Amino acid sequence: MKIVTVCGSLKFKNEMIEIAEKMELQGNCMLCPIYPTNSDKDAYTENEVLMLDKMHKEKIKLSDAILVVNVNDYIGNSTKSEIEYAKSLNKEILYYTDLIK
């Protein structure tokens, strides 16, 4: 069993949920970002956004690997920084586009 944190743009929320489910059914422990329950992109205060970012980094620290959900090879700036952070911790980097082939 691996502990894997899901990373990627929240515009791929459905893909993130789907792949996390598949990987968990394969015996992995999947840690996912918090998905906004409100469609308003400004639903969180600046402090809440910072706290959620910090908690996501803590999930990466706890993980054996991260899964980058890079639909159509898209990786945004936030996800790029998460990849670099994971690399600095010597975490395995998995890519969604490699897993769905």
JSON list of C-alpha atoms in Angstrom, two decimals:
[
{"chain": "A", "resi": 1, "resn": "MET", "atom": "CA", "xyz": [0.00, 0.00, 0.00]},
{"chain": "A", "resi": 2, "resn": "LYS", "atom": "CA", "xyz": [1.15, 3.49, -0.87]},
{"chain": "A", "resi": 3, "resn": "ILE", "atom": "CA", "xyz": [-0.09, 6.74, 0.57]},
{"chain": "A", "resi": 4, "resn": "VAL", "atom": "CA", "xyz": [-0.67, 9.05, -2.40]},
{"chain": "A", "resi": 5, "resn": "THR", "atom": "CA", "xyz": [-1.70, 12.72, -2.44]},
{"chain": "A", "resi": 6, "resn": "VAL", "atom": "CA", "xyz": [-3.73, 13.86, -5.43]},
{"chain": "A", "resi": 7, "resn": "CYS", "atom": "CA", "xyz": [-2.53, 17.14, -7.00]},
{"chain": "A", "resi": 8, "resn": "GLY", "atom": "CA", "xyz": [-3.90, 19.10, -9.91]},
{"chain": "A", "resi": 9, "resn": "SER", "atom": "CA", "xyz": [-6.16, 21.87, -11.07]},
{"chain": "A", "resi": 10, "resn": "LEU", "atom": "CA", "xyz": [-9.59, 21.83, -9.44]},
{"chain": "A", "resi": 11, "resn": "LYS", "atom": "CA", "xyz": [-11.06, 22.25, -12.92]},
{"chain": "A", "resi": 12, "resn": "PHE", "atom": "CA", "xyz": [-10.29, 18.52, -13.18]},
{"chain": "A", "resi": 13, "resn": "LYS", "atom": "CA", "xyz": [-12.22, 17.74, -9.98]},
{"chain": "A", "resi": 14, "resn": "ASN", "atom": "CA", "xyz": [-14.22, 14.93, -11.59]},
{"chain": "A", "resi": 15, "resn": "GLU", "atom": "CA", "xyz": [-11.11, 13.23, -12.97]},
{"chain": "A", "resi": 16, "resn": "MET", "atom": "CA", "xyz": [-9.36, 13.64, -9.60]},
{"chain": "A", "resi": 17, "resn": "ILE", "atom": "CA", "xyz": [-12.23, 11.95, -7.77]},
{"chain": "A", "resi": 18, "resn": "GLU", "atom": "CA", "xyz": [-12.46, 9.16, -10.36]},
{"chain": "A", "resi": 19, "resn": "ILE", "atom": "CA", "xyz": [-8.75, 8.27, -10.38]},
{"chain": "A", "resi": 20, "resn": "ALA", "atom": "CA", "xyz": [-8.54, 8.51, -6.57]},
{"chain": "A", "resi": 21, "resn": "GLU", "atom": "CA", "xyz": [-11.39, 6.02, -6.31]},
{"chain": "A", "resi": 22, "resn": "LYS", "atom": "CA", "xyz": [-9.73, 3.61, -8.77]},
{"chain": "A", "resi": 23, "resn": "MET", "atom": "CA", "xyz": [-6.38, 3.82, -7.00]},
{"chain": "A", "resi": 24, "resn": "GLU", "atom": "CA", "xyz": [-7.95, 3.35, -3.57]},
{"chain": "A", "resi": 25, "resn": "LEU", "atom": "CA", "xyz": [-9.74, 0.22, -4.84]},
{"chain": "A", "resi": 26, "resn": "GLN", "atom": "CA", "xyz": [-6.28, -1.03, -5.87]},
{"chain": "A", "resi": 27, "resn": "GLY", "atom": "CA", "xyz": [-5.16, -0.80, -2.23]},
{"chain": "A", "resi": 28, "resn": "ASN", "atom": "CA", "xyz": [-3.67, 2.69, -2.06]},
{"chain": "A", "resi": 29, "resn": "CYS", "atom": "CA", "xyz": [-4.51, 5.26, 0.61]},
{"chain": "A", "resi": 30, "resn": "MET", "atom": "CA", "xyz": [-5.49, 8.40, -1.32]},
{"chain": "A", "resi": 31, "resn": "LEU", "atom": "CA", "xyz": [-5.28, 11.90, 0.16]},
{"chain": "A", "resi": 32, "resn": "CYS", "atom": "CA", "xyz": [-7.28, 14.43, -1.84]},
{"chain": "A", "resi": 33, "resn": "PRO", "atom": "CA", "xyz": [-7.48, 18.21, -1.83]},
{"chain": "A", "resi": 34, "resn": "ILE", "atom": "CA", "xyz": [-10.52, 19.91, -0.37]},
{"chain": "A", "resi": 35, "resn": "TYR", "atom": "CA", "xyz": [-13.01, 20.57, -3.13]},
{"chain": "A", "resi": 36, "resn": "PRO", "atom": "CA", "xyz": [-15.02, 23.80, -2.73]},
{"chain": "A", "resi": 37, "resn": "THR", "atom": "CA", "xyz": [-18.63, 23.04, -1.87]},
{"chain": "A", "resi": 38, "resn": "ASN", "atom": "CA", "xyz": [-19.64, 26.48, -3.07]},
{"chain": "A", "resi": 39, "resn": "SER", "atom": "CA", "xyz": [-19.40, 27.33, -6.77]},
{"chain": "A", "resi": 40, "resn": "ASP", "atom": "CA", "xyz": [-18.29, 30.88, -5.88]},
{"chain": "A", "resi": 41, "resn": "LYS", "atom": "CA", "xyz": [-14.55, 31.00, -6.58]},
{"chain": "A", "resi": 42, "resn": "ASP", "atom": "CA", "xyz": [-14.19, 33.60, -3.83]},
{"chain": "A", "resi": 43, "resn": "ALA", "atom": "CA", "xyz": [-15.85, 31.36, -1.23]},
{"chain": "A", "resi": 44, "resn": "TYR", "atom": "CA", "xyz": [-12.68, 31.28, 0.89]},
{"chain": "A", "resi": 45, "resn": "THR", "atom": "CA", "xyz": [-10.90, 34.12, 2.64]},
{"chain": "A", "resi": 46, "resn": "GLU", "atom": "CA", "xyz": [-7.22, 34.69, 1.92]},
{"chain": "A", "resi": 47, "resn": "ASN", "atom": "CA", "xyz": [-6.35, 33.12, 5.30]},
{"chain": "A", "resi": 48, "resn": "GLU", "atom": "CA", "xyz": [-8.46, 30.06, 4.50]},
{"chain": "A", "resi": 49, "resn": "VAL", "atom": "CA", "xyz": [-6.76, 29.65, 1.12]},
{"chain": "A", "resi": 50, "resn": "LEU", "atom": "CA", "xyz": [-3.34, 29.84, 2.82]},
{"chain": "A", "resi": 51, "resn": "MET", "atom": "CA", "xyz": [-4.43, 27.29, 5.44]},
{"chain": "A", "resi": 52, "resn": "LEU", "atom": "CA", "xyz": [-5.76, 24.88, 2.80]},
{"chain": "A", "resi": 53, "resn": "ASP", "atom": "CA", "xyz": [-2.49, 25.21, 0.87]},
{"chain": "A", "resi": 54, "resn": "LYS", "atom": "CA", "xyz": [-0.51, 24.48, 4.03]},
{"chain": "A", "resi": 55, "resn": "MET", "atom": "CA", "xyz": [-2.67, 21.43, 4.79]},
{"chain": "A", "resi": 56, "resn": "HIS", "atom": "CA", "xyz": [-2.20, 20.15, 1.24]},
{"chain": "A", "resi": 57, "resn": "LYS", "atom": "CA", "xyz": [1.57, 20.41, 1.68]},
{"chain": "A", "resi": 58, "resn": "GLU", "atom": "CA", "xyz": [1.22, 18.43, 4.94]},
{"chain": "A", "resi": 59, "resn": "LYS", "atom": "CA", "xyz": [-0.59, 15.72, 2.97]},
{"chain": "A", "resi": 60, "resn": "ILE", "atom": "CA", "xyz": [2.34, 15.63, 0.54]},
{"chain": "A", "resi": 61, "resn": "LYS", "atom": "CA", "xyz": [4.75, 15.27, 3.50]},
{"chain": "A", "resi": 62, "resn": "LEU", "atom": "CA", "xyz": [2.76, 12.28, 4.77]},
{"chain": "A", "resi": 63, "resn": "SER", "atom": "CA", "xyz": [2.67, 10.61, 1.36]},
{"chain": "A", "resi": 64, "resn": "ASP", "atom": "CA", "xyz": [4.90, 8.11, -0.38]},
{"chain": "A", "resi": 65, "resn": "ALA", "atom": "CA", "xyz": [3.97, 9.69, -3.72]},
{"chain": "A", "resi": 66, "resn": "ILE", "atom": "CA", "xyz": [1.88, 12.35, -5.38]},
{"chain": "A", "resi": 67, "resn": "LEU", "atom": "CA", "xyz": [-0.48, 11.80, -8.30]},
{"chain": "A", "resi": 68, "resn": "VAL", "atom": "CA", "xyz": [-0.52, 14.72, -10.72]},
{"chain": "A", "resi": 69, "resn": "VAL", "atom": "CA", "xyz": [-3.86, 14.85, -12.52]},
{"chain": "A", "resi": 70, "resn": "ASN", "atom": "CA", "xyz": [-2.57, 16.39, -15.76]},
{"chain": "A", "resi": 71, "resn": "VAL", "atom": "CA", "xyz": [-5.55, 16.09, -18.10]},
{"chain": "A", "resi": 72, "resn": "ASN", "atom": "CA", "xyz": [-4.42, 16.94, -21.66]},
{"chain": "A", "resi": 73, "resn": "ASP", "atom": "CA", "xyz": [-0.93, 17.42, -20.13]},
{"chain": "A", "resi": 74, "resn": "TYR", "atom": "CA", "xyz": [-2.09, 20.59, -18.36]},
{"chain": "A", "resi": 75, "resn": "ILE", "atom": "CA", "xyz": [-0.09, 21.46, -15.22]},
{"chain": "A", "resi": 76, "resn": "GLY", "atom": "CA", "xyz": [-0.76, 24.87, -13.68]},
{"chain": "A", "resi": 77, "resn": "ASN", "atom": "CA", "xyz": [1.61, 26.95, -11.58]},
{"chain": "A", "resi": 78, "resn": "SER", "atom": "CA", "xyz": [0.23, 25.76, -8.25]},
{"chain": "A", "resi": 79, "resn": "THR", "atom": "CA", "xyz": [0.59, 22.12, -9.29]},
{"chain": "A", "resi": 80, "resn": "LYS", "atom": "CA", "xyz": [4.11, 22.80, -10.58]},
{"chain": "A", "resi": 81, "resn": "SER", "atom": "CA", "xyz": [5.04, 24.12, -7.14]},
{"chain": "A", "resi": 82, "resn": "GLU", "atom": "CA", "xyz": [3.53, 20.99, -5.52]},
{"chain": "A", "resi": 83, "resn": "ILE", "atom": "CA", "xyz": [5.62, 18.80, -7.84]},
{"chain": "A", "resi": 84, "resn": "GLU", "atom": "CA", "xyz": [8.78, 20.70, -6.90]},
{"chain": "A", "resi": 85, "resn": "TYR", "atom": "CA", "xyz": [7.89, 20.42, -3.21]},
{"chain": "A", "resi": 86, "resn": "ALA", "atom": "CA", "xyz": [7.34, 16.66, -3.55]},
{"chain": "A", "resi": 87, "resn": "LYS", "atom": "CA", "xyz": [10.64, 16.30, -5.41]},
{"chain": "A", "resi": 88, "resn": "SER", "atom": "CA", "xyz": [12.44, 18.19, -2.62]},
{"chain": "A", "resi": 89, "resn": "LEU", "atom": "CA", "xyz": [11.09, 15.54, -0.22]},
{"chain": "A", "resi": 90, "resn": "ASN", "atom": "CA", "xyz": [12.14, 12.69, -2.57]},
{"chain": "A", "resi": 91, "resn": "LYS", "atom": "CA", "xyz": [8.54, 11.62, -3.16]},
{"chain": "A", "resi": 92, "resn": "GLU", "atom": "CA", "xyz": [7.56, 9.49, -6.14]},
{"chain": "A", "resi": 93, "resn": "ILE", "atom": "CA", "xyz": [5.74, 11.48, -8.84]},
{"chain": "A", "resi": 94, "resn": "LEU", "atom": "CA", "xyz": [2.92, 9.70, -10.70]},
{"chain": "A", "resi": 95, "resn": "TYR", "atom": "CA", "xyz": [1.11, 11.24, -13.67]},
{"chain": "A", "resi": 96, "resn": "TYR", "atom": "CA", "xyz": [-2.54, 10.68, -14.53]},
{"chain": "A", "resi": 97, "resn": "THR", "atom": "CA", "xyz": [-1.77, 10.59, -18.27]},
{"chain": "A", "resi": 98, "resn": "ASP", "atom": "CA", "xyz": [0.62, 7.66, -17.67]},
{"chain": "A", "resi": 99, "resn": "LEU", "atom": "CA", "xyz": [-1.94, 5.71, -15.64]},
{"chain": "A", "resi": 100, "resn": "ILE", "atom": "CA", "xyz": [-4.86, 5.97, -18.06]},
{"chain": "A", "resi": 101, "resn": "LYS", "atom": "CA", "xyz": [-2.98, 4.61, -21.10]}
]
